[in-house]
mmCIF file of N, CA, C and O in Angstrom:
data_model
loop_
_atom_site.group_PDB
_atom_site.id
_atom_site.type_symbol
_atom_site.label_atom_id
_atom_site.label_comp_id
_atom_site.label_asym_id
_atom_site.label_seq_id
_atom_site.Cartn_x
_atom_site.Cartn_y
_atom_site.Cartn_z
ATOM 1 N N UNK A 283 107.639 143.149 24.496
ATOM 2 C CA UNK A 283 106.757 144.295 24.370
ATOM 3 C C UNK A 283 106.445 144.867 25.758
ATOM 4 O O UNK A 283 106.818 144.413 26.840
ATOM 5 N N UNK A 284 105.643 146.017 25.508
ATOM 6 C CA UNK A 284 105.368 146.762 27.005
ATOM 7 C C UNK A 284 104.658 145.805 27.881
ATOM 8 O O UNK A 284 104.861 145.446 29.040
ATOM 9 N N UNK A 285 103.598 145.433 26.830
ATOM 10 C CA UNK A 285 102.242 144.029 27.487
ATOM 11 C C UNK A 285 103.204 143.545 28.390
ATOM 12 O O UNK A 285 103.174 144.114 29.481
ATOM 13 N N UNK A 286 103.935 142.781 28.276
ATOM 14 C CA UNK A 286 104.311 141.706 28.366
ATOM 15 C C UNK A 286 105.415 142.119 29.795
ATOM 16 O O UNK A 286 105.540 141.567 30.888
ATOM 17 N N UNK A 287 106.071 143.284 29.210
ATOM 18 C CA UNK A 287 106.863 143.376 30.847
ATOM 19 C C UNK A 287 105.530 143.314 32.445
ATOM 20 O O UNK A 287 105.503 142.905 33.606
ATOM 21 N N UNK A 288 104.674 143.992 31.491
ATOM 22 C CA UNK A 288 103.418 144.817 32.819
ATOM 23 C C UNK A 288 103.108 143.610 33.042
ATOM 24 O O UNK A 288 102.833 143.643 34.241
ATOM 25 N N UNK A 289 102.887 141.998 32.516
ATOM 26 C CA UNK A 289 102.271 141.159 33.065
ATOM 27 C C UNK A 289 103.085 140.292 33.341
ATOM 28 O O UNK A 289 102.578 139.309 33.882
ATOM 29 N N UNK A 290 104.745 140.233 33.104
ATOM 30 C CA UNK A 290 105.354 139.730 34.138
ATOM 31 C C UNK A 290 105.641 140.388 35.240
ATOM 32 O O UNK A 290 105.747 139.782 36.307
ATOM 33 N N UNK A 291 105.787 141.539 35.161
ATOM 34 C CA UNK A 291 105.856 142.104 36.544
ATOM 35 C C UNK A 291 104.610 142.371 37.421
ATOM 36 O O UNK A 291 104.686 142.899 38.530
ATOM 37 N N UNK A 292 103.843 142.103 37.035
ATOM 38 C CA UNK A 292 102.542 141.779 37.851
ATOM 39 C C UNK A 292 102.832 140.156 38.542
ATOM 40 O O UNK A 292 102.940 139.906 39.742
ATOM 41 N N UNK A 293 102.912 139.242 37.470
ATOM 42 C CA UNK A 293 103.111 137.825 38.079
ATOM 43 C C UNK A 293 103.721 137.856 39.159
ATOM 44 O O UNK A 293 103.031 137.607 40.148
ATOM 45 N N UNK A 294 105.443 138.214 39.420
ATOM 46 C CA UNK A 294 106.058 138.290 40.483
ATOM 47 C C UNK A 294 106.065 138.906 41.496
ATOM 48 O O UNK A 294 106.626 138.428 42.482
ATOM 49 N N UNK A 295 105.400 140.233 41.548
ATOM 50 C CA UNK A 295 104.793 141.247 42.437
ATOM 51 C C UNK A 295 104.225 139.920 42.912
ATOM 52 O O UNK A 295 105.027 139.213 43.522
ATOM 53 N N UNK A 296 102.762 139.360 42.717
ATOM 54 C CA UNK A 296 101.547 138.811 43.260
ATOM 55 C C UNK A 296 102.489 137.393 43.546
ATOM 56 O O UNK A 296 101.896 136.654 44.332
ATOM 57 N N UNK A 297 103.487 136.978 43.206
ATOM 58 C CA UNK A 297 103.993 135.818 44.153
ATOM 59 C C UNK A 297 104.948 136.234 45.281
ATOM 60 O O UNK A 297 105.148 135.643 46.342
ATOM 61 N N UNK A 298 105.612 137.615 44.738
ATOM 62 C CA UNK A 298 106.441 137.694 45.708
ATOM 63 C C UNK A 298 105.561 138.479 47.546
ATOM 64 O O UNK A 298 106.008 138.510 48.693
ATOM 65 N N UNK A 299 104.105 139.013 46.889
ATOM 66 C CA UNK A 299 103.569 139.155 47.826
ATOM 67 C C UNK A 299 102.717 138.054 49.192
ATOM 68 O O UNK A 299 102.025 138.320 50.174
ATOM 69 N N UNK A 300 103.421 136.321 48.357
ATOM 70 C CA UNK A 300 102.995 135.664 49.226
ATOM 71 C C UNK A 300 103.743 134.951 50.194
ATOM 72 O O UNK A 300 103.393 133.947 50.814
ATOM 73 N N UNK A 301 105.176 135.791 50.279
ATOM 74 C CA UNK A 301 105.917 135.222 50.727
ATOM 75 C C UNK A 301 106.660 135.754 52.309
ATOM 76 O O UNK A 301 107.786 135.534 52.757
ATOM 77 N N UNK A 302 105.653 136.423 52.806
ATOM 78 C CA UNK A 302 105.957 137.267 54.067
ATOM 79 C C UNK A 302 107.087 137.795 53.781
ATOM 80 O O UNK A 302 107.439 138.352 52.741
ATOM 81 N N UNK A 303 108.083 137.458 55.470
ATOM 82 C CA UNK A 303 108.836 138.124 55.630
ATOM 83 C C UNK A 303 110.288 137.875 54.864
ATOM 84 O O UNK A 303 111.385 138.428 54.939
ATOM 85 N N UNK A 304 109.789 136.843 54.143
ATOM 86 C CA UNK A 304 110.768 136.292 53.030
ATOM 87 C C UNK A 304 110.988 137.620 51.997
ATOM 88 O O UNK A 304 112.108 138.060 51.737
ATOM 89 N N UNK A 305 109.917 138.101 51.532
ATOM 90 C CA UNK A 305 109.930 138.486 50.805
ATOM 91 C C UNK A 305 110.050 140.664 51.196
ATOM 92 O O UNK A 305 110.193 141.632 50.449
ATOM 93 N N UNK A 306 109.910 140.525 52.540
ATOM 94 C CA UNK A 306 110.959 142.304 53.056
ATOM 95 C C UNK A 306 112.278 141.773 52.675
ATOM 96 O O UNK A 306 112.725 142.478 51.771
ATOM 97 N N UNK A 307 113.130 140.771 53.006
ATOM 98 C CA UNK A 307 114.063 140.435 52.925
ATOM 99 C C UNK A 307 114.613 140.954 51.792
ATOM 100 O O UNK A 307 115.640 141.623 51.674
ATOM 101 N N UNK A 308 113.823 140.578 50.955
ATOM 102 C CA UNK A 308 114.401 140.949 49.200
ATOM 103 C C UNK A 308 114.576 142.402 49.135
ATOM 104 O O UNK A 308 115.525 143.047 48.689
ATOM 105 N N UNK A 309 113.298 142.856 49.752
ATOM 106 C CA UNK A 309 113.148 144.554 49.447
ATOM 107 C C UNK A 309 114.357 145.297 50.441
ATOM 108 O O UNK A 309 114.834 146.413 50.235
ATOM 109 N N UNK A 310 114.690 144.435 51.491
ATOM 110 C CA UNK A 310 115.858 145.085 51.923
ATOM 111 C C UNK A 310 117.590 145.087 51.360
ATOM 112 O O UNK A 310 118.540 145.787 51.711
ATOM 113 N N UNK A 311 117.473 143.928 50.305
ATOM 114 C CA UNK A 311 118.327 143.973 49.540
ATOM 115 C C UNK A 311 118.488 144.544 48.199
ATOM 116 O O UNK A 311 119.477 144.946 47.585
ATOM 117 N N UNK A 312 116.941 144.448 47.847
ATOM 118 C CA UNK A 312 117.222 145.251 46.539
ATOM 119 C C UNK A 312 116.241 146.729 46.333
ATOM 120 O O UNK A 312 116.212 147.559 45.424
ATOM 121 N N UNK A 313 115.844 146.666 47.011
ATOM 122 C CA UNK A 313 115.219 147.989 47.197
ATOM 123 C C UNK A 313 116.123 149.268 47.991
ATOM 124 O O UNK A 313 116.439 150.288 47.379
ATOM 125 N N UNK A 314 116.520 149.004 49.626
ATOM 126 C CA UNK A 314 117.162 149.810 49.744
ATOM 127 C C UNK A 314 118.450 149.637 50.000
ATOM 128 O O UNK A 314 119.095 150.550 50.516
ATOM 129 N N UNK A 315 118.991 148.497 49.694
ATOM 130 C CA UNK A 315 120.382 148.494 48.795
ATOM 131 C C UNK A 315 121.461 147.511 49.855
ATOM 132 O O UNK A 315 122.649 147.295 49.616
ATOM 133 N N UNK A 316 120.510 146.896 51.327
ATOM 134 C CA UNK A 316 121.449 146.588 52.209
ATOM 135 C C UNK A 316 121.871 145.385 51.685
ATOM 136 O O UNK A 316 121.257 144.803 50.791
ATOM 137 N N UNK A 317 123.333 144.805 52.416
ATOM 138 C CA UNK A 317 124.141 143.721 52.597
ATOM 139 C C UNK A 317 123.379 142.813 52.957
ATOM 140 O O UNK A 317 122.370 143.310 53.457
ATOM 141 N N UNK A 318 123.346 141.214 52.952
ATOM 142 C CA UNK A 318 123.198 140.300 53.463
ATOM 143 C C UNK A 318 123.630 140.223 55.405
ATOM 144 O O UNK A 318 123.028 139.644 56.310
ATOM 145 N N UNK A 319 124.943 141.104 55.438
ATOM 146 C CA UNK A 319 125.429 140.876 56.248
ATOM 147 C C UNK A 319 124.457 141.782 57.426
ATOM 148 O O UNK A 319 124.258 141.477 58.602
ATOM 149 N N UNK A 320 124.126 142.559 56.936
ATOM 150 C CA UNK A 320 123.738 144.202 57.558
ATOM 151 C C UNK A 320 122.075 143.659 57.798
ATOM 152 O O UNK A 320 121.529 143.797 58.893
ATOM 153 N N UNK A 321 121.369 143.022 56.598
ATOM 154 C CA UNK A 321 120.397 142.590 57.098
ATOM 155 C C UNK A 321 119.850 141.372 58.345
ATOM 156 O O UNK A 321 118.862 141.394 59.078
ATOM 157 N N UNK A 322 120.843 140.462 58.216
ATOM 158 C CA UNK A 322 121.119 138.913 59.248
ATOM 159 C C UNK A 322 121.057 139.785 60.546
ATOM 160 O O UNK A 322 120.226 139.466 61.396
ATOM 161 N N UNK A 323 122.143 141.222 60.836
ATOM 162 C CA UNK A 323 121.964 141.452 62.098
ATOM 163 C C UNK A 323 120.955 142.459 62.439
ATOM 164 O O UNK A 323 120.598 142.545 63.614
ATOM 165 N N UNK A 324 120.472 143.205 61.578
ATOM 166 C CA UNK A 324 119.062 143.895 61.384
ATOM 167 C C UNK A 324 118.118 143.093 62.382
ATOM 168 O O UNK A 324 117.704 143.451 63.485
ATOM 169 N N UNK A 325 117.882 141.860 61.658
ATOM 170 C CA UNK A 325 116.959 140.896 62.158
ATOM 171 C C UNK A 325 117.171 139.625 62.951
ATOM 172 O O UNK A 325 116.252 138.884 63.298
ATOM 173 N N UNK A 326 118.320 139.450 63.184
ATOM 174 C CA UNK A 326 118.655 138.797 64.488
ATOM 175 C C UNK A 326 118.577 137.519 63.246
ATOM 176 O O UNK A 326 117.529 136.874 63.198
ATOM 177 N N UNK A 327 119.693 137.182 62.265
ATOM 178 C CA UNK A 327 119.107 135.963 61.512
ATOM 179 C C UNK A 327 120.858 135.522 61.005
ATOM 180 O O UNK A 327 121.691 136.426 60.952
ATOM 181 N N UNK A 328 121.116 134.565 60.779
ATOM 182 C CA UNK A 328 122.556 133.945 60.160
ATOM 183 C C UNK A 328 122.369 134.153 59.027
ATOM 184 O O UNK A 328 121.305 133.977 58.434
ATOM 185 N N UNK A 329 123.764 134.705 58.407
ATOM 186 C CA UNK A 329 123.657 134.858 57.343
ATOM 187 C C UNK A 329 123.664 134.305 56.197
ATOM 188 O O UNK A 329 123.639 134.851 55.094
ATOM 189 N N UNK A 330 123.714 132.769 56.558
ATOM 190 C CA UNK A 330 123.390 131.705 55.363
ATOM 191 C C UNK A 330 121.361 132.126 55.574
ATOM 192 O O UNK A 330 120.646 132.186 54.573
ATOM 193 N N UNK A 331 120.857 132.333 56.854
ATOM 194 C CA UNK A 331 119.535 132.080 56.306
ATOM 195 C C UNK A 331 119.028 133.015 55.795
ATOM 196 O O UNK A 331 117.866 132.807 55.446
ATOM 197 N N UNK A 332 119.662 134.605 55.467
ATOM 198 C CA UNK A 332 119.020 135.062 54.802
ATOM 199 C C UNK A 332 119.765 135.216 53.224
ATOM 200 O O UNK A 332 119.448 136.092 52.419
ATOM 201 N N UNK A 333 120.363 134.619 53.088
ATOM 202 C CA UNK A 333 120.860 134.151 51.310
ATOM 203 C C UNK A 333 119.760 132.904 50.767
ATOM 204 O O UNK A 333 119.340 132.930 49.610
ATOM 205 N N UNK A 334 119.407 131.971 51.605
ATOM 206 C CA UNK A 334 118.520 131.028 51.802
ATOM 207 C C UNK A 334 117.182 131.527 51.489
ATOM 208 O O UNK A 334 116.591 130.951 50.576
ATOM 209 N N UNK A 335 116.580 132.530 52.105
ATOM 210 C CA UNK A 335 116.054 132.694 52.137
ATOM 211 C C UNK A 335 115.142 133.965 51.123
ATOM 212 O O UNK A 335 113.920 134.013 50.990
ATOM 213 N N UNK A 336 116.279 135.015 50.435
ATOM 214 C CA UNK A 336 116.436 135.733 49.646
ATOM 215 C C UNK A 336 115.965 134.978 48.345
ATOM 216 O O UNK A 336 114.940 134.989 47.663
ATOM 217 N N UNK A 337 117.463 134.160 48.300
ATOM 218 C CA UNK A 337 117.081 133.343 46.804
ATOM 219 C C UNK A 337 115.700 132.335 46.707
ATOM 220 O O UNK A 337 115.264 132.038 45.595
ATOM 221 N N UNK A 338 115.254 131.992 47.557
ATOM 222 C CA UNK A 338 114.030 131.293 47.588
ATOM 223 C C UNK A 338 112.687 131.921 47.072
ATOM 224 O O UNK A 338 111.801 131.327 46.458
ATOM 225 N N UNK A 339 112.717 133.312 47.463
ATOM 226 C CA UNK A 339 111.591 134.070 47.002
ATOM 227 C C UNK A 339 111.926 134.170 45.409
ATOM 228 O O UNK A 339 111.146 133.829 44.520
ATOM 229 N N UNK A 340 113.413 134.773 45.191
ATOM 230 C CA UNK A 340 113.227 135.196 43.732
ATOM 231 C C UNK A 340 113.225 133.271 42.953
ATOM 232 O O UNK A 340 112.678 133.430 41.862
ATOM 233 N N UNK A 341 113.397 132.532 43.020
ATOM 234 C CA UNK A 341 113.333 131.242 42.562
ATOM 235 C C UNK A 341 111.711 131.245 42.871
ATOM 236 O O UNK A 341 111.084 131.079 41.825
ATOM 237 N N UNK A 342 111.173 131.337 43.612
ATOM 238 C CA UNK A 342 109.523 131.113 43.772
ATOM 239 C C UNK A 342 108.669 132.073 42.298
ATOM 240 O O UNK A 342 107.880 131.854 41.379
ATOM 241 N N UNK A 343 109.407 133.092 42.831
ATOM 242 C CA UNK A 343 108.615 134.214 42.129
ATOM 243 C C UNK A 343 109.236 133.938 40.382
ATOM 244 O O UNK A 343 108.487 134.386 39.514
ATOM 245 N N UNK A 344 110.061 133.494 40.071
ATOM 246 C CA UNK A 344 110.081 132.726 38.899
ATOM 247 C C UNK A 344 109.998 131.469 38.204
ATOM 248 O O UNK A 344 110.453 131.074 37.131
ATOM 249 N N UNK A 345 109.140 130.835 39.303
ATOM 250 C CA UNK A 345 108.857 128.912 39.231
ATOM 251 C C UNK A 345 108.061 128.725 37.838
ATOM 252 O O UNK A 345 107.689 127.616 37.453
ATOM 253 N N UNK A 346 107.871 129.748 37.224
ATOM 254 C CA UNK A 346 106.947 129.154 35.896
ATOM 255 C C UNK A 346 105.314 129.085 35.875
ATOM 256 O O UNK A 346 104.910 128.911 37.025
ATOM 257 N N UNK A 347 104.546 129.144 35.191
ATOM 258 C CA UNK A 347 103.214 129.471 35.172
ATOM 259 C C UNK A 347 102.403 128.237 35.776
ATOM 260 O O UNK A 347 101.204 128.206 36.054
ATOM 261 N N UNK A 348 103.416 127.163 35.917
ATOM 262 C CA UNK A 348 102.512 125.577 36.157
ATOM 263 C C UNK A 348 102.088 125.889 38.439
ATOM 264 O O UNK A 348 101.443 125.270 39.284
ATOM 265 N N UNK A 349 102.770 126.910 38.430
ATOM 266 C CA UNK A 349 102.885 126.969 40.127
ATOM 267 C C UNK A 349 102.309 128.560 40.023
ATOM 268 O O UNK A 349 102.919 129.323 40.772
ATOM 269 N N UNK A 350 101.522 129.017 39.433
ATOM 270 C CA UNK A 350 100.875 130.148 39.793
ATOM 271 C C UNK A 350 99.638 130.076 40.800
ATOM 272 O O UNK A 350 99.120 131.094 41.259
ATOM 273 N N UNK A 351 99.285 129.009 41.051
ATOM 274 C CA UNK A 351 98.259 128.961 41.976
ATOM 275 C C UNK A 351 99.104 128.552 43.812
ATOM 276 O O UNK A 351 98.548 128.609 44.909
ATOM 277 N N UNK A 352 100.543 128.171 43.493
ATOM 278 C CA UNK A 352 100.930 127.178 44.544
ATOM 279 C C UNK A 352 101.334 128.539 45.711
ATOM 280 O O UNK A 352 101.642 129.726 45.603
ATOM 281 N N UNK A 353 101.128 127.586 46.797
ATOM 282 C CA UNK A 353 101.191 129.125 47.824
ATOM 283 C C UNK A 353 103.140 128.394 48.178
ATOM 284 O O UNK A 353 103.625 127.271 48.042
ATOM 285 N N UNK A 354 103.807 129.931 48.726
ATOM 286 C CA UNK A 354 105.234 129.803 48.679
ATOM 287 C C UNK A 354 105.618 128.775 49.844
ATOM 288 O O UNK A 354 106.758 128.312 49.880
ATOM 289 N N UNK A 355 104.475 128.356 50.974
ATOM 290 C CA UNK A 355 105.317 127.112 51.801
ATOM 291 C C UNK A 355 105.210 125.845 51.185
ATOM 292 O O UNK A 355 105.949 124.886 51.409
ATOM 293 N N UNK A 356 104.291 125.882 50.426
ATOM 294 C CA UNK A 356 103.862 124.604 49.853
ATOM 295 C C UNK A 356 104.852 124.011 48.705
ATOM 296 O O UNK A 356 104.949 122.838 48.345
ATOM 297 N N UNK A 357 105.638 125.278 48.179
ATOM 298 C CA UNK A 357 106.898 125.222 46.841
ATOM 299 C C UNK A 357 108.024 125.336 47.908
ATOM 300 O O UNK A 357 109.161 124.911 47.702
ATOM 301 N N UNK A 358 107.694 125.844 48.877
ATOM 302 C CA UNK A 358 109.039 125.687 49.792
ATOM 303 C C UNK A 358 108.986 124.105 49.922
ATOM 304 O O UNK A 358 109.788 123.425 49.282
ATOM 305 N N UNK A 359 108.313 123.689 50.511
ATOM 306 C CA UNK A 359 108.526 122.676 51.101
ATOM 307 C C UNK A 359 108.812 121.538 49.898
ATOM 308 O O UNK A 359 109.349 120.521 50.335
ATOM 309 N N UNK A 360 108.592 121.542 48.724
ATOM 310 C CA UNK A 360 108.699 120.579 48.026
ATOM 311 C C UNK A 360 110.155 121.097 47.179
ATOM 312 O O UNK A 360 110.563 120.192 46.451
ATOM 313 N N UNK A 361 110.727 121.936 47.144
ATOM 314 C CA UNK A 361 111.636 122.877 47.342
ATOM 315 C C UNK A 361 113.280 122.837 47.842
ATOM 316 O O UNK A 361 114.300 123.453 47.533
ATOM 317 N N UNK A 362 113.015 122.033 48.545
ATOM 318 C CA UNK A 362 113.624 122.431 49.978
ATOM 319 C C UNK A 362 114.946 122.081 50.011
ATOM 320 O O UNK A 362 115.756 122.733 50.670
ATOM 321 N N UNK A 363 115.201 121.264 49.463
ATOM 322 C CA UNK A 363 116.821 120.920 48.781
ATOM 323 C C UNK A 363 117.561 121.920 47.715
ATOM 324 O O UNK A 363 118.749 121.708 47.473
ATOM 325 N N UNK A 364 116.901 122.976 47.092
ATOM 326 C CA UNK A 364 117.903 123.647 46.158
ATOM 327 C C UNK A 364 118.590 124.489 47.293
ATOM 328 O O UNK A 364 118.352 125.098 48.336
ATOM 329 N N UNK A 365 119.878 124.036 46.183
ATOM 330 C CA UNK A 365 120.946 125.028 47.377
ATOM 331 C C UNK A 365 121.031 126.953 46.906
ATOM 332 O O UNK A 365 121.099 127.413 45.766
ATOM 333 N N UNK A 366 121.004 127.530 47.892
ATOM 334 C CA UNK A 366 121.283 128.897 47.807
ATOM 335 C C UNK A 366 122.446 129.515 47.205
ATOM 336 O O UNK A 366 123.480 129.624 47.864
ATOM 337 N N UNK A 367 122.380 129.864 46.198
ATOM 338 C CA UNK A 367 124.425 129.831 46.005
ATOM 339 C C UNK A 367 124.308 132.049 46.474
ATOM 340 O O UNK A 367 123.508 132.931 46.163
ATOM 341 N N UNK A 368 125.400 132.014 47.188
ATOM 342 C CA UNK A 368 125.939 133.599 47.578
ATOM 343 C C UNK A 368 126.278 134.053 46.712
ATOM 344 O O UNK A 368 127.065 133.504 45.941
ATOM 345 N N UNK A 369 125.587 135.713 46.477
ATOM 346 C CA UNK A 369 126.219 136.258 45.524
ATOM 347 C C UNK A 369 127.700 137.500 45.758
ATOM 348 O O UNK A 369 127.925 138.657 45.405
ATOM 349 N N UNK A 370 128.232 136.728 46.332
ATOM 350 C CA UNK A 370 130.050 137.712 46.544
ATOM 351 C C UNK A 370 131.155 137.066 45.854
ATOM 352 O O UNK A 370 132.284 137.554 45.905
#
């Protein structure tokens, strides 16, 4: 239903807003449309860490309702072993 999109997309908005610069990262990939590759040298970063780092937010921002209170270093860190898989 409509409900229901507006309050998941509220959920992930409000996690993905706790995730700094993790989370421009995303908006530079899916917002204005750049490469992985294009962003790493944007920001002076390897490009495993920003696939790493990409997929981490959207995996945060969909961890499930039991981690709605958990702040994103704290799920990072317990976290910290899922592997990033590239999307090419």
């Amino acid at each position: 239903s409509f409900e229901t999109a507006v309050l998941v997309s509220a959920e992930v908005k409000m996690r993905a807003d706790k995730c700094g610069l993790d989370c421009f990262l995303v908006g530079e990939k899916y917002i204005k449309g750049l490469g992985e590759t294009q962003i790493a040298k944007q920001h002076h970063l390897q490009i495993d860490d920003v696939f790493r780092r990409i997929n981490k937010v959207l995996q945060y921002s969909a961890s499930g309702r039991d981690q709605r209170e958990e702040s994103y270093e704290s799920w990072k860190s317990r976290n910290r072993f899922t592997r990033a898989v590239r999307g090419y």
